[in-house]
Tab-separated table of C-alpha atoms in Angstrom:
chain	number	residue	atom	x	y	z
C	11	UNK	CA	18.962	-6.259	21.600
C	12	UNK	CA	19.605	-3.300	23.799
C	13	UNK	CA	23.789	-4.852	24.110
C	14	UNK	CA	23.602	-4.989	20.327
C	15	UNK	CA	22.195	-1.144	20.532
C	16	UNK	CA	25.272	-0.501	22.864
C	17	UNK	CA	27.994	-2.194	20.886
C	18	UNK	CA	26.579	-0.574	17.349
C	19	UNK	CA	26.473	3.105	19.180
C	20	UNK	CA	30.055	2.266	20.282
C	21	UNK	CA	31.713	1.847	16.984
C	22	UNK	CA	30.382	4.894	15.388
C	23	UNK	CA	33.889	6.410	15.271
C	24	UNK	CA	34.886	3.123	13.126
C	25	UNK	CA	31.730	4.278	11.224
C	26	UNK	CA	33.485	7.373	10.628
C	27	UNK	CA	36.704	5.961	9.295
C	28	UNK	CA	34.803	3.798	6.842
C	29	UNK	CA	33.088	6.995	4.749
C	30	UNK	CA	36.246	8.489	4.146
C	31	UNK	CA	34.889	11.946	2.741
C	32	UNK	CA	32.437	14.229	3.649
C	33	UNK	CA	28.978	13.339	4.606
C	34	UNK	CA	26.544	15.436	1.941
C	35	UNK	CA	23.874	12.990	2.670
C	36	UNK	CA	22.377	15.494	5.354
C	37	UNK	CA	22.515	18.752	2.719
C	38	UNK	CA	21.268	16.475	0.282
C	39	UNK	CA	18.276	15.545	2.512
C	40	UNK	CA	17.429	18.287	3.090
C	41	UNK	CA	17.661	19.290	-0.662
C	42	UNK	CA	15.596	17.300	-1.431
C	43	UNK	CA	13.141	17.840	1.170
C	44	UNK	CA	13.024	21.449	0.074
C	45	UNK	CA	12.125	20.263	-3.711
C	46	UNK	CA	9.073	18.462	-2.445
C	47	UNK	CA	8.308	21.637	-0.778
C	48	UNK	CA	8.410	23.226	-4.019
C	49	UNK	CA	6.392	21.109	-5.973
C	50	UNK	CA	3.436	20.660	-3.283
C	51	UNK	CA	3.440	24.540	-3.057
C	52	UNK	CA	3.128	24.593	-6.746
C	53	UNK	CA	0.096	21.824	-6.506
C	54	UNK	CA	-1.910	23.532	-3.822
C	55	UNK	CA	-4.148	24.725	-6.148
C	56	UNK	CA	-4.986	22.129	-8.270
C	57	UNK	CA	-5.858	19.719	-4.876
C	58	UNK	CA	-9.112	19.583	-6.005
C	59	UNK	CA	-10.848	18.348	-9.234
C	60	UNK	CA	-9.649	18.263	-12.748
C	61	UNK	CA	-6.898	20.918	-12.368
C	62	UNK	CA	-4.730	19.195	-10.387
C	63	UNK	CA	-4.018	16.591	-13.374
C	64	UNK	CA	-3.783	19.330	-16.535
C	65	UNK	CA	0.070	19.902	-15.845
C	66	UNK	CA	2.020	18.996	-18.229
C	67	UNK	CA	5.007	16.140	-18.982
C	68	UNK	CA	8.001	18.341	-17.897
C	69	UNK	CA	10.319	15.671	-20.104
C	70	UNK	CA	13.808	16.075	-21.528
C	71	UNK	CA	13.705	17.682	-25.062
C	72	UNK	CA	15.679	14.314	-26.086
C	73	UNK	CA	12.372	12.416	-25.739
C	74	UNK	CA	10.608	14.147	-28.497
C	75	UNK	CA	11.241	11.772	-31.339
C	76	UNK	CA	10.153	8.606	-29.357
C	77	UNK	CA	7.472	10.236	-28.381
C	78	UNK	CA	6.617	11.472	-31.870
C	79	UNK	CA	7.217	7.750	-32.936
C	80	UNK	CA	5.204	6.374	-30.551
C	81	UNK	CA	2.024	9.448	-30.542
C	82	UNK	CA	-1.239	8.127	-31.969
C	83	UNK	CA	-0.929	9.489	-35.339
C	84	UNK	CA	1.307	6.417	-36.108
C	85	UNK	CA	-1.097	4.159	-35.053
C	86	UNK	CA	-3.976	3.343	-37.458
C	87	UNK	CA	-7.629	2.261	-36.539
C	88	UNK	CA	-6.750	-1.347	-37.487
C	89	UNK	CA	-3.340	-1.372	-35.976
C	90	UNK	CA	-4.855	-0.231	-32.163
C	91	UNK	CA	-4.774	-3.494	-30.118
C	92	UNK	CA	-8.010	-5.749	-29.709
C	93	UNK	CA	-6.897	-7.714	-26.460
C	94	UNK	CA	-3.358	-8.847	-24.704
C	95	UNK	CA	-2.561	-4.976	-23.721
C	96	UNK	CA	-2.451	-2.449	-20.798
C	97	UNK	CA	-2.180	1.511	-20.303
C	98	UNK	CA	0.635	2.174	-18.288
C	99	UNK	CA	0.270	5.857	-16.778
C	100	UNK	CA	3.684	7.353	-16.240
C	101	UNK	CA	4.223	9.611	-13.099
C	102	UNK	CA	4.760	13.395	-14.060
C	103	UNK	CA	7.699	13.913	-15.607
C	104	UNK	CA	8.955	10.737	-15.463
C	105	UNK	CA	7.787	9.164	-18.602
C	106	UNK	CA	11.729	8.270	-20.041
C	107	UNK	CA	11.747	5.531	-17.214
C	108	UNK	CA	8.692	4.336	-17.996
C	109	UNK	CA	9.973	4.008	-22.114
C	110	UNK	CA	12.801	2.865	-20.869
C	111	UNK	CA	11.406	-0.324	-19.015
C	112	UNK	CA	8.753	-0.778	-21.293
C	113	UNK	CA	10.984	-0.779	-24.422
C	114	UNK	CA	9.144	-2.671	-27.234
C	115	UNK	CA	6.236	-3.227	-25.401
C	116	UNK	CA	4.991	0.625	-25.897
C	117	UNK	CA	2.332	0.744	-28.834
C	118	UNK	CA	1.393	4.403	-28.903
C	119	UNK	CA	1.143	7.464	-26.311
C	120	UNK	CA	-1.089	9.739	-25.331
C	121	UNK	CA	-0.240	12.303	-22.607
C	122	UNK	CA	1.303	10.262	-19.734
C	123	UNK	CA	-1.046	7.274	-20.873
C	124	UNK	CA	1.436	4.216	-22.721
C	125	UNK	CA	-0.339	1.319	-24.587
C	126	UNK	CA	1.661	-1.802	-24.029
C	127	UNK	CA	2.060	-5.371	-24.900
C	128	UNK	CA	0.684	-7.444	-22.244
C	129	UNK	CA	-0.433	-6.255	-19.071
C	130	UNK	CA	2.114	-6.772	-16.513
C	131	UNK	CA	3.005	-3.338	-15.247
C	132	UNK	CA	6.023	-1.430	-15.239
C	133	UNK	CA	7.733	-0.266	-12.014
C	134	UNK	CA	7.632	2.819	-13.101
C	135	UNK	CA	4.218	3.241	-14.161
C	136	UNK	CA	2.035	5.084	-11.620
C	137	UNK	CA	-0.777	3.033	-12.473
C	138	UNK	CA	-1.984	0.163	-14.970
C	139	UNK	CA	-5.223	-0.293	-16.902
C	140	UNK	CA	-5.220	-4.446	-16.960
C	141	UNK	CA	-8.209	-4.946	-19.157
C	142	UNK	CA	-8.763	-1.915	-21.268
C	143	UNK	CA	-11.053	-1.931	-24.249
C	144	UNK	CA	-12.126	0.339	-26.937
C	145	UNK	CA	-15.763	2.084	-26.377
C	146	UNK	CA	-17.083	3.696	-29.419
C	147	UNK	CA	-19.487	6.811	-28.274
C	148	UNK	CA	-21.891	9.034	-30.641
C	149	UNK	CA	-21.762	11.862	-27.765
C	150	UNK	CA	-21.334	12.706	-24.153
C	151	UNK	CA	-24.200	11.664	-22.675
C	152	UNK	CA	-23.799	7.570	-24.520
C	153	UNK	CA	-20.266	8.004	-23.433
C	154	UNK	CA	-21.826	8.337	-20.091
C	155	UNK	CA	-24.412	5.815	-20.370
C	156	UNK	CA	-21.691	2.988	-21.533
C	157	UNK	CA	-19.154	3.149	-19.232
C	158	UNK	CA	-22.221	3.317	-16.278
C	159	UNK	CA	-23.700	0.160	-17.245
C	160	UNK	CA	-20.634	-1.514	-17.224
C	161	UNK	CA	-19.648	-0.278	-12.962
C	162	UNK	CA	-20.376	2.923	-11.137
C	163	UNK	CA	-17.247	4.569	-9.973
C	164	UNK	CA	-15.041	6.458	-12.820
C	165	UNK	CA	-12.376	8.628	-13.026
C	166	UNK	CA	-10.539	10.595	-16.059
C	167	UNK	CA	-7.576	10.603	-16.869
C	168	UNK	CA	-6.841	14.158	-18.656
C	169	UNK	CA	-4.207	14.423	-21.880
C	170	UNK	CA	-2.729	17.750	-21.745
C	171	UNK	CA	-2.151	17.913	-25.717
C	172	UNK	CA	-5.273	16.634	-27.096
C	173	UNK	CA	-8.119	19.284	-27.024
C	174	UNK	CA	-10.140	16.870	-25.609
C	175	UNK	CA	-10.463	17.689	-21.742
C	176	UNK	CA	-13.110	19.480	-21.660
C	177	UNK	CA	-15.345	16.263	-23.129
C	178	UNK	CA	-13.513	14.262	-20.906
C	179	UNK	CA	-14.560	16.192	-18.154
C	180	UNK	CA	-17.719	16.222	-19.070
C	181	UNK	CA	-17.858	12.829	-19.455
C	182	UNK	CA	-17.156	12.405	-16.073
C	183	UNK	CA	-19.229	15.222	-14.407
C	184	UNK	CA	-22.316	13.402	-16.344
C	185	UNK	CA	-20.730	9.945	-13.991
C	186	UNK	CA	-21.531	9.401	-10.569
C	187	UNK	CA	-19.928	12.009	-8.669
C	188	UNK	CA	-16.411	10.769	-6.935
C	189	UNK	CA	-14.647	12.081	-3.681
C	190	UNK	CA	-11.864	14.201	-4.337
C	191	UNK	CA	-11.591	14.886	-0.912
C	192	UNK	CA	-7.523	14.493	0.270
C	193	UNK	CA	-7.125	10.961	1.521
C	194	UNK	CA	-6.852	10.883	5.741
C	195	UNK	CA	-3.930	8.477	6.529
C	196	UNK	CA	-5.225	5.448	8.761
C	197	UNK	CA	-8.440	5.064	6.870
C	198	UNK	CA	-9.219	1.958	4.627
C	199	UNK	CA	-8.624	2.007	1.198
C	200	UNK	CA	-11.697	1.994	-0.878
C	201	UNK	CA	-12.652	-0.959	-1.565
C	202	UNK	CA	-14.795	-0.532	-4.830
C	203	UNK	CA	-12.761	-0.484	-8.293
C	204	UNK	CA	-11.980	2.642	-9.594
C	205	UNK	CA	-11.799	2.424	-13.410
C	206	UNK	CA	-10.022	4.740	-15.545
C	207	UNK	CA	-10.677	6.141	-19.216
C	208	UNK	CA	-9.578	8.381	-21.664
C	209	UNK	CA	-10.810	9.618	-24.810
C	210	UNK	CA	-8.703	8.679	-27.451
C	211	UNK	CA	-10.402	10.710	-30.157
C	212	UNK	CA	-13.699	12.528	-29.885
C	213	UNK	CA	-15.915	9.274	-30.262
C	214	UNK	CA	-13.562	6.963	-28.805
C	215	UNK	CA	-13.357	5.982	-25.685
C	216	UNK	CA	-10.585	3.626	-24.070
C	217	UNK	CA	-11.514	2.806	-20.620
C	218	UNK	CA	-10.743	0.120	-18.574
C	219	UNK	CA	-12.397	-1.492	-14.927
C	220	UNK	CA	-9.534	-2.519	-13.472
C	221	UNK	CA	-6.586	-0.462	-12.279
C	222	UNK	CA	-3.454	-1.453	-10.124
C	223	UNK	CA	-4.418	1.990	-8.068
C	224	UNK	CA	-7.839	2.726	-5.864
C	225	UNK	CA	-6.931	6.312	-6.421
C	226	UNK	CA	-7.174	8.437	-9.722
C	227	UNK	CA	-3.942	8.135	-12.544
C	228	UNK	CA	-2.772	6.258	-9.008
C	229	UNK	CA	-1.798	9.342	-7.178
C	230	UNK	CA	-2.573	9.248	-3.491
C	231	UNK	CA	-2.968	12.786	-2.223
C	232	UNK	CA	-3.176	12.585	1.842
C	233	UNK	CA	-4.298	15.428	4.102
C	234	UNK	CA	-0.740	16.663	5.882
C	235	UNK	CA	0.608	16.956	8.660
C	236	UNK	CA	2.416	20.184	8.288
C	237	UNK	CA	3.410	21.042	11.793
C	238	UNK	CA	5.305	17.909	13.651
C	239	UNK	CA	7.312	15.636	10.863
C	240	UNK	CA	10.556	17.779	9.672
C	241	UNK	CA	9.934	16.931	6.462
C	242	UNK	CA	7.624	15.770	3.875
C	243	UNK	CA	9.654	12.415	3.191
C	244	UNK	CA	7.292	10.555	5.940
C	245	UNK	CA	4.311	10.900	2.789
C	246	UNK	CA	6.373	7.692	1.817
C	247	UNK	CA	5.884	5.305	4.327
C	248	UNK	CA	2.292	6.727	4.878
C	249	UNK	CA	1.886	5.509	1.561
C	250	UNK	CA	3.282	2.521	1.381
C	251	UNK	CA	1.888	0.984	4.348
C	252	UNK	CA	-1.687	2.219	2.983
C	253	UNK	CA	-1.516	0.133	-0.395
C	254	UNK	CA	0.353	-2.598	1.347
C	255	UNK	CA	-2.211	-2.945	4.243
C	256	UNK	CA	0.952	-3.974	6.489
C	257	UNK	CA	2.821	-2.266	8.391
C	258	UNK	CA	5.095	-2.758	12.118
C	259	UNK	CA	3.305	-3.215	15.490
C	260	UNK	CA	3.908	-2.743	19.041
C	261	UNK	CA	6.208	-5.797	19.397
C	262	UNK	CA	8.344	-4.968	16.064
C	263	UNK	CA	11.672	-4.103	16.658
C	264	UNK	CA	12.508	-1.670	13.590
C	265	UNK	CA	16.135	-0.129	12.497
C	266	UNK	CA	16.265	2.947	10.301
C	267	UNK	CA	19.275	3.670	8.525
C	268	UNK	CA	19.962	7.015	7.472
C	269	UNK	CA	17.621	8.143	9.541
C	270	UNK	CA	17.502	12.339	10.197
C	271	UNK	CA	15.840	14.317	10.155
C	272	UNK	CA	13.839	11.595	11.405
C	273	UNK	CA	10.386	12.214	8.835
C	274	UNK	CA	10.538	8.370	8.536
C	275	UNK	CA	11.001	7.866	12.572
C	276	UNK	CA	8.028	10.304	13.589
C	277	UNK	CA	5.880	7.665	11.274
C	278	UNK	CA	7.224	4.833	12.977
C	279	UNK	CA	6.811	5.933	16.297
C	280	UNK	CA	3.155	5.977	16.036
C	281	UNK	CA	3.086	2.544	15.417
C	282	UNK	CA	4.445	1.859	18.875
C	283	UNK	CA	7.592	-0.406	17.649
C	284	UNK	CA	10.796	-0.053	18.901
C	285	UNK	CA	12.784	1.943	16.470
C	286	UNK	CA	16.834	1.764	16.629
C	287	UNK	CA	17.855	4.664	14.209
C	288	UNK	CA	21.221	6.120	12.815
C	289	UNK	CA	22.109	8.455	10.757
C	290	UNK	CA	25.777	10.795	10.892
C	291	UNK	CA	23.592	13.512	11.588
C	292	UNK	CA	21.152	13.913	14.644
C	293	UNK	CA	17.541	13.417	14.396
C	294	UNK	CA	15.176	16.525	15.410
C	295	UNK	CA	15.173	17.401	19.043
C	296	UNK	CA	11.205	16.444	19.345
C	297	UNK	CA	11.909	12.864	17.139
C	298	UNK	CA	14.963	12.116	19.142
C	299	UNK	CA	12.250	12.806	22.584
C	300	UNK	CA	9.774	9.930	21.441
C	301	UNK	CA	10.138	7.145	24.074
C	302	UNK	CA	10.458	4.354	21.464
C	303	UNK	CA	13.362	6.000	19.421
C	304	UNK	CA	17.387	5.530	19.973
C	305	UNK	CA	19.488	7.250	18.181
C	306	UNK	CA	23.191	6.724	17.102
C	307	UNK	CA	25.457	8.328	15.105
C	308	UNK	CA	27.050	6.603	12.407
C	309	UNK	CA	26.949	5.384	9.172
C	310	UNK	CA	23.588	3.242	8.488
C	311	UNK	CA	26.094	1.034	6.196
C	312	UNK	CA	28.781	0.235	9.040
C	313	UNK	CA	25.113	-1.281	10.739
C	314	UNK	CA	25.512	-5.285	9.462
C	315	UNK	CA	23.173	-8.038	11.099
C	316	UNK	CA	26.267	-9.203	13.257
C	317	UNK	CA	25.994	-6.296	14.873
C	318	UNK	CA	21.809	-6.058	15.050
C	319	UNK	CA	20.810	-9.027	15.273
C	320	UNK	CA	17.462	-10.184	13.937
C	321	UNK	CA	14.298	-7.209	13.125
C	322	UNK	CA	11.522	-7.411	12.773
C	323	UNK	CA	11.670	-3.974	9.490
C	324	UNK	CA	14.410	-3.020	8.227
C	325	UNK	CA	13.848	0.603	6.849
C	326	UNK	CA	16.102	2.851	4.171
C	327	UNK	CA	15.805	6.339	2.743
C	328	UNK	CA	19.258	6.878	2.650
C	329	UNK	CA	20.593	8.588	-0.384
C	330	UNK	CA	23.063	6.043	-1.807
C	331	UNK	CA	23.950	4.326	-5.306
C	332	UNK	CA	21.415	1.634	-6.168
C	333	UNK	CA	24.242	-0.637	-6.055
C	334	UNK	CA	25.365	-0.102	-2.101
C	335	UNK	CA	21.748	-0.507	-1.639
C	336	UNK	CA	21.593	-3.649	-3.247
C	337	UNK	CA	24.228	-4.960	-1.394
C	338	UNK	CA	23.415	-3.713	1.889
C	339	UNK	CA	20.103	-5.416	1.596
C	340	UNK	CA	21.572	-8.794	-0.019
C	341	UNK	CA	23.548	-8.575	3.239
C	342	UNK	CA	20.662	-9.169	5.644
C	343	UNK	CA	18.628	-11.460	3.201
C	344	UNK	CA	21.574	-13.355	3.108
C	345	UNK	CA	22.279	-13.303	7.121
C	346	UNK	CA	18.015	-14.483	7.642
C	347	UNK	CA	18.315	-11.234	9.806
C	348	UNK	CA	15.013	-9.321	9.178
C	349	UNK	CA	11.420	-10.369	7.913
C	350	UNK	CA	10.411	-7.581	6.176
C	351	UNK	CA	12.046	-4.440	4.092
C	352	UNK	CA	11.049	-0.892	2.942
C	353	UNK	CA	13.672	0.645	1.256
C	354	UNK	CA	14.163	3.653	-1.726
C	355	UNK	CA	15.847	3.086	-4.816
C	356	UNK	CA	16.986	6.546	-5.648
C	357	UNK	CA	18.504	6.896	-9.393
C	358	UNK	CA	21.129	9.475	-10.593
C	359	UNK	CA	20.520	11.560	-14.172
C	360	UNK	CA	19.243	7.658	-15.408
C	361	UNK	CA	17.300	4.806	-14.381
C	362	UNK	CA	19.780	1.568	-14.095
C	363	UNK	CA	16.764	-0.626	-15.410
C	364	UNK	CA	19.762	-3.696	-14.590
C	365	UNK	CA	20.034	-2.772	-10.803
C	366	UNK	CA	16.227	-2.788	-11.009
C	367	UNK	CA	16.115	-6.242	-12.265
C	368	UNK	CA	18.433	-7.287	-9.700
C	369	UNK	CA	16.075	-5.631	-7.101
C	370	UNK	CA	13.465	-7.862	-8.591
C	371	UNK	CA	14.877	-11.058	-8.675
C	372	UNK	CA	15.047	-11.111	-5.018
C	373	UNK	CA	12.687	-13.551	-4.078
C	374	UNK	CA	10.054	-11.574	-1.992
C	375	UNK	CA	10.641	-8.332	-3.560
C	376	UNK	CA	8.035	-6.196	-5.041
C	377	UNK	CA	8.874	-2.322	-6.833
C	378	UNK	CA	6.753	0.368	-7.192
C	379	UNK	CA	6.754	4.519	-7.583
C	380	UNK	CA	4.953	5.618	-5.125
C	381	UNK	CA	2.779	9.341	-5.472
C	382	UNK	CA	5.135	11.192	-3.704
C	383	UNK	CA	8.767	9.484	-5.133
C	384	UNK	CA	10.419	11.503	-7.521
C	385	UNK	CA	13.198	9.818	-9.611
C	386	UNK	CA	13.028	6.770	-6.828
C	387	UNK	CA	11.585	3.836	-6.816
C	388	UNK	CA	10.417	1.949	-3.017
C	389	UNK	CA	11.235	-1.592	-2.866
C	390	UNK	CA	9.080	-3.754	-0.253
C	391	UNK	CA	10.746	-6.936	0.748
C	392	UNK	CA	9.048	-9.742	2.777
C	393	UNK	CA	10.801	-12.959	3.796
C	394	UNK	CA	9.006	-15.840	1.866
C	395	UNK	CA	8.982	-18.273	4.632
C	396	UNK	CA	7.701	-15.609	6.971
C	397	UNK	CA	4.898	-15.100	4.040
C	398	UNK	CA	4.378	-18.440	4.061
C	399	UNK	CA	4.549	-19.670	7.701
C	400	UNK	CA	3.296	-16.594	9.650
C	401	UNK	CA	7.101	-16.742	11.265
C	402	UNK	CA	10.854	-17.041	10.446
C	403	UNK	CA	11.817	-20.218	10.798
């Protein structure tokens, strides 16, 4: 591989030629990085307990009359669904996607909560209640009772608009107390079910036991590493390789396109796989130091599998048009050039709900919005004979 290395960092000036205007990806980056600043600076205190889930949906204006259509008032006693339905918890402000991908599935909405037909979830739902049902309750401490004897560990999930947080809360303080300590990255998941309930009036309780998510409304919250990443974007790939329970090893041979500031890099580093980055910027002096990193500048598209050769991870937080990605990616399906993928889907003013599909239909592909993605989506790929074999055949 280290000829392949050579011959990629040797046409980065053909790179050059190919993106014909000025490269805003790095300014954009680093836009971007300073929004996520912004909103964890506005979340530091509400880390802890019910405060940090009491802010509010932050929509468009233009979603008010779906979201009048679709608020509980239009949905009688009798017309609430008995059984084939889910709650689909949208991530803050981010609950036109959600509407969007659900479309005639949503029933009814409360806060960021969605009742839908059926319970496959939604790619942009932060998490899903798969077996909810309807718990009538004559006062806290039943409310209480009920959901203990049916499992121990339970978490609220707080509507802004409804009044009813403080019984919630309540609710839940008269539970089994639950950690809301911030998650330390490299430790197991838990491995109990966390259900999740709300009260949908004051003696009506929809809960359910399972959840898509360990973690409360699905939000992972890790303890940071503020001093040594240059950015916050490596809270992705901590992330995802916590709730996929996979991620590269010492032998792995890794390429990262788009790569500086190197966030993404620092992460993969401490795995101990050999990482061939590139980016049109540089990465950080103290990323570009790590023993296991080469760097070259260039465009991450003008980096085909001709010129790679076969990885082990292909990797992706460039910011692009769901469409190059697509293609890029198709590219190295296509050339049986990689065994696995981790790459974000980031969407202009809308969601393209068809270039999601496409993303989909990929056979090995999975989607999901991860705690710390804002209008993104990350799309895991794995090659199906390498699921299936244990190698690439």
């Amino acid at each position: 591989m280290s000829r392949d290395y050579q011959k990629a960092c040797s046409s980065r000036q053909n790179a050059r030629q190919h993106s014909g205007r000025h490269d805003q990806g790095h300014e954009q980056r680093h836009g971007h990085q300073h929004d996520q600043r912004h909103e964890q600076k506005h979340a530091q205190g509400h880390e802890k307990g019910h405060g940090r889930r009491l802010h509010g949906l932050g929509e468009d204006p233009g979603l008010a009359p779906l979201l009048a259509r679709l608020s509980k008032e239009n949905l009688s006693e009798k017309e609430l669904p008995a059984d084939d339905f889910s709650v689909q918890i949208a991530p803050r402000g981010l609950m036109g996607p959600l509407l969007e991908e659900l479309g005639p599935r949503a029933l009814a909405v409360r806060g960021r909560a969605v009742l839908a037909k059926g319970t496959k979830p939604a790619c942009w739902a932060q998490n899903v209640w798969l077996e909810p049902f309807w718990l009538p309750v004559g006062s806290i401490s039943d409310a209480a009772r009920k959901l203990a004897e049916r499992q121990r560990n339970w978490r609220a999930h707080l509507d802004f608009e409804s009044g009813l947080n403080r019984r919630a809360t309540l609710i839940e303080q008269a539970l089994p107390h639950i950690s809301s300590k911030l998650f330390q990255y490299g430790q197991p998941v838990p491995k109990a079910p966390l259900g999740a309930f709300l009260l949908w009036k004051p003696d009506m309780v929809l809960a359910s036991c399972r959840t898509t998510s360990p973690f409360a409304d699905g939000e992972l919250q890790f303890e940071e590493n503020k001093t040594v990443p240059p950015g916050r974007a490596y809270l992705k790939l901590w992330e995802s390789f916590t709730l996929l329970g996979k991620k590269p090893d010492a032998k792995d041979l890794c390429i990262e396109l788009g790569a500086a500031p190197g966030s993404w890099t620092w992460v993969l580093a401490q795995t101990g796989c050999h990482i061939f980055s590139l980016d049109k910027a540089p990465l950080a002096d103290h990323i570009a130091r790590l023993p296991n990193v080469e760097h070259c500048l260039g465009s991450g598209f003008a980096m085909t599998p001709d010129l790679a050769g076969r990885v082990d991870w292909l990797f992706s937080d460039m910011i692009c048009y769901p469409e190059r990605l697509y293609t890029l990616v198709s590219q190295w399906i296509e050339a049986k050039a990689m065994k696995h993928a981790l790459c974000t889907i980031k969407f202009q003013s809308t969601a393209d709900h068809a270039m999601l599909s496409k993303f989909l239909q990929l056979p090995g592909s999975s989607v999901r919005h991860l705690s710390c993605n804002k209008h993104e989506l990350t799309w895991f790929w794995e090659d199906p004979e390498y699921t299936e074999t244990g190698q690439n055949t």
